Amino acid sequence: MKVEFSKHVLKVVSVYPCRDLAREIIRGGNKMGKNKVKLWFDEETDILYVSFRKWPAVDSEEGEGMRLEYDKEGQIIGVEVFGITERLAKPLARKLARAVE
């Protein structure tokens, strides 16, 4: 899946359940500056928020179920993924169905 924004193109190469995604990010040492990547999941709104920095967002851009947030230098500081459960459930269900065929 590829999500295009005016400033960036995000290519989702793999889908992990939220807990595994958090582990992969932490293991991979993905950091911006000294801050670690942080994840929040809001079950009520079905939104996953990934924060790369603590700086305040001064701009944002939305596209295909995601929103990117930018700092004053135009760097991505956060990503919101809307409908995360649905986005994870379908690919996982397809993989499970193939595995039991």
PDB file of C-alpha atoms in Angstrom, residues 1-84:
ATOM      1  CA  MET A   1       0.000   0.000   0.000  1.00  0.00           C
ATOM      2  CA  LYS A   2       1.267   3.462  -0.843  1.00  0.00           C
ATOM      3  CA  VAL A   3      -0.153   6.669   0.635  1.00  0.00           C
ATOM      4  CA  GLU A   4       0.796   9.857  -1.186  1.00  0.00           C
ATOM      5  CA  PHE A   5       1.018  13.301   0.363  1.00  0.00           C
ATOM      6  CA  SER A   6       2.228  16.488  -1.278  1.00  0.00           C
ATOM      7  CA  LYS A   7       5.531  16.373   0.634  1.00  0.00           C
ATOM      8  CA  HIS A   8       6.021  12.630   1.134  1.00  0.00           C
ATOM      9  CA  VAL A   9       5.013   9.227  -0.173  1.00  0.00           C
ATOM     10  CA  LEU A  10       4.664   6.597   2.541  1.00  0.00           C
ATOM     11  CA  LYS A  11       4.972   2.995   1.454  1.00  0.00           C
ATOM     12  CA  VAL A  12       3.592   0.473   3.910  1.00  0.00           C
ATOM     13  CA  VAL A  13       5.687  -2.621   3.340  1.00  0.00           C
ATOM     14  CA  SER A  14       4.390  -4.788   6.144  1.00  0.00           C
ATOM     15  CA  VAL A  15       1.502  -4.881   8.575  1.00  0.00           C
ATOM     16  CA  TYR A  16       1.980  -5.965  12.181  1.00  0.00           C
ATOM     17  CA  PRO A  17      -0.526  -6.215  15.017  1.00  0.00           C
ATOM     18  CA  CYS A  18      -0.033  -3.124  17.210  1.00  0.00           C
ATOM     19  CA  ARG A  19       1.960  -4.912  19.914  1.00  0.00           C
ATOM     20  CA  ASP A  20       4.339  -6.436  17.356  1.00  0.00           C
ATOM     21  CA  LEU A  21       4.652  -3.096  15.567  1.00  0.00           C
ATOM     22  CA  ALA A  22       5.722  -1.469  18.823  1.00  0.00           C
ATOM     23  CA  ARG A  23       8.310  -4.213  19.386  1.00  0.00           C
ATOM     24  CA  GLU A  24       9.704  -3.854  15.864  1.00  0.00           C
ATOM     25  CA  ILE A  25      10.032  -0.089  16.185  1.00  0.00           C
ATOM     26  CA  ILE A  26      11.756  -0.383  19.569  1.00  0.00           C
ATOM     27  CA  ARG A  27      14.059  -3.218  18.427  1.00  0.00           C
ATOM     28  CA  GLY A  28      14.929  -1.387  15.252  1.00  0.00           C
ATOM     29  CA  GLY A  29      16.062   1.583  17.268  1.00  0.00           C
ATOM     30  CA  ASN A  30      13.975   3.989  15.212  1.00  0.00           C
ATOM     31  CA  LYS A  31      14.595   7.321  16.881  1.00  0.00           C
ATOM     32  CA  MET A  32      14.574  10.914  15.824  1.00  0.00           C
ATOM     33  CA  GLY A  33      17.026  12.792  17.976  1.00  0.00           C
ATOM     34  CA  LYS A  34      17.091  11.314  21.474  1.00  0.00           C
ATOM     35  CA  ASN A  35      13.339  10.679  21.620  1.00  0.00           C
ATOM     36  CA  LYS A  36      12.018   7.170  21.138  1.00  0.00           C
ATOM     37  CA  VAL A  37       9.039   6.488  18.925  1.00  0.00           C
ATOM     38  CA  LYS A  38       5.851   6.298  20.979  1.00  0.00           C
ATOM     39  CA  LEU A  39       2.552   4.644  20.061  1.00  0.00           C
ATOM     40  CA  TRP A  40      -0.964   5.336  21.300  1.00  0.00           C
ATOM     41  CA  PHE A  41      -4.073   3.387  20.339  1.00  0.00           C
ATOM     42  CA  ASP A  42      -7.537   4.828  20.950  1.00  0.00           C
ATOM     43  CA  GLU A  43      -9.920   1.882  20.869  1.00  0.00           C
ATOM     44  CA  GLU A  44     -13.015   4.093  20.865  1.00  0.00           C
ATOM     45  CA  THR A  45     -12.015   6.004  17.714  1.00  0.00           C
ATOM     46  CA  ASP A  46      -9.896   3.162  16.232  1.00  0.00           C
ATOM     47  CA  ILE A  47      -6.913   5.463  15.699  1.00  0.00           C
ATOM     48  CA  LEU A  48      -3.232   4.586  16.085  1.00  0.00           C
ATOM     49  CA  TYR A  49      -0.957   7.574  16.717  1.00  0.00           C
ATOM     50  CA  VAL A  50       2.794   7.260  16.208  1.00  0.00           C
ATOM     51  CA  SER A  51       4.863  10.077  17.700  1.00  0.00           C
ATOM     52  CA  PHE A  52       8.460  10.663  16.625  1.00  0.00           C
ATOM     53  CA  ARG A  53       9.097  13.904  18.514  1.00  0.00           C
ATOM     54  CA  LYS A  54       7.625  15.946  21.352  1.00  0.00           C
ATOM     55  CA  TRP A  55       7.630  19.187  19.343  1.00  0.00           C
ATOM     56  CA  PRO A  56       4.284  20.854  18.648  1.00  0.00           C
ATOM     57  CA  ALA A  57       2.747  20.278  15.229  1.00  0.00           C
ATOM     58  CA  VAL A  58       2.384  23.434  13.152  1.00  0.00           C
ATOM     59  CA  ASP A  59       1.012  21.781  10.011  1.00  0.00           C
ATOM     60  CA  SER A  60      -0.688  18.554   9.004  1.00  0.00           C
ATOM     61  CA  GLU A  61      -1.715  16.780   5.843  1.00  0.00           C
ATOM     62  CA  GLU A  62      -4.335  14.074   5.383  1.00  0.00           C
ATOM     63  CA  GLY A  63      -4.567  11.285   2.827  1.00  0.00           C
ATOM     64  CA  GLU A  64      -6.091   7.788   2.488  1.00  0.00           C
ATOM     65  CA  GLY A  65      -6.858   7.122   6.141  1.00  0.00           C
ATOM     66  CA  MET A  66      -3.723   8.761   7.521  1.00  0.00           C
ATOM     67  CA  ARG A  67      -2.623  12.164   8.707  1.00  0.00           C
ATOM     68  CA  LEU A  68       0.977  13.370   8.874  1.00  0.00           C
ATOM     69  CA  GLU A  69       1.908  16.077  11.370  1.00  0.00           C
ATOM     70  CA  TYR A  70       4.857  18.414  10.761  1.00  0.00           C
ATOM     71  CA  ASP A  71       7.019  20.627  12.969  1.00  0.00           C
ATOM     72  CA  LYS A  72       8.097  24.155  12.027  1.00  0.00           C
ATOM     73  CA  GLU A  73      11.028  22.772   9.965  1.00  0.00           C
ATOM     74  CA  GLY A  74       8.668  20.579   7.930  1.00  0.00           C
ATOM     75  CA  GLN A  75       9.859  17.328   9.537  1.00  0.00           C
ATOM     76  CA  ILE A  76       7.299  14.605  10.254  1.00  0.00           C
ATOM     77  CA  ILE A  77       6.715  14.451  14.005  1.00  0.00           C
ATOM     78  CA  GLY A  78       3.679  12.183  14.065  1.00  0.00           C
ATOM     79  CA  VAL A  79       1.392   9.947  12.044  1.00  0.00           C
ATOM     80  CA  GLU A  80      -2.250   9.160  12.765  1.00  0.00           C
ATOM     81  CA  VAL A  81      -3.692   6.034  11.164  1.00  0.00           C
ATOM     82  CA  PHE A  82      -7.489   5.990  11.061  1.00  0.00           C
ATOM     83  CA  GLY A  83      -9.390   2.680  11.119  1.00  0.00           C
ATOM     84  CA  ILE A  84      -6.287   0.792  12.208  1.00  0.00           C
TER      85      ILE A  84
END
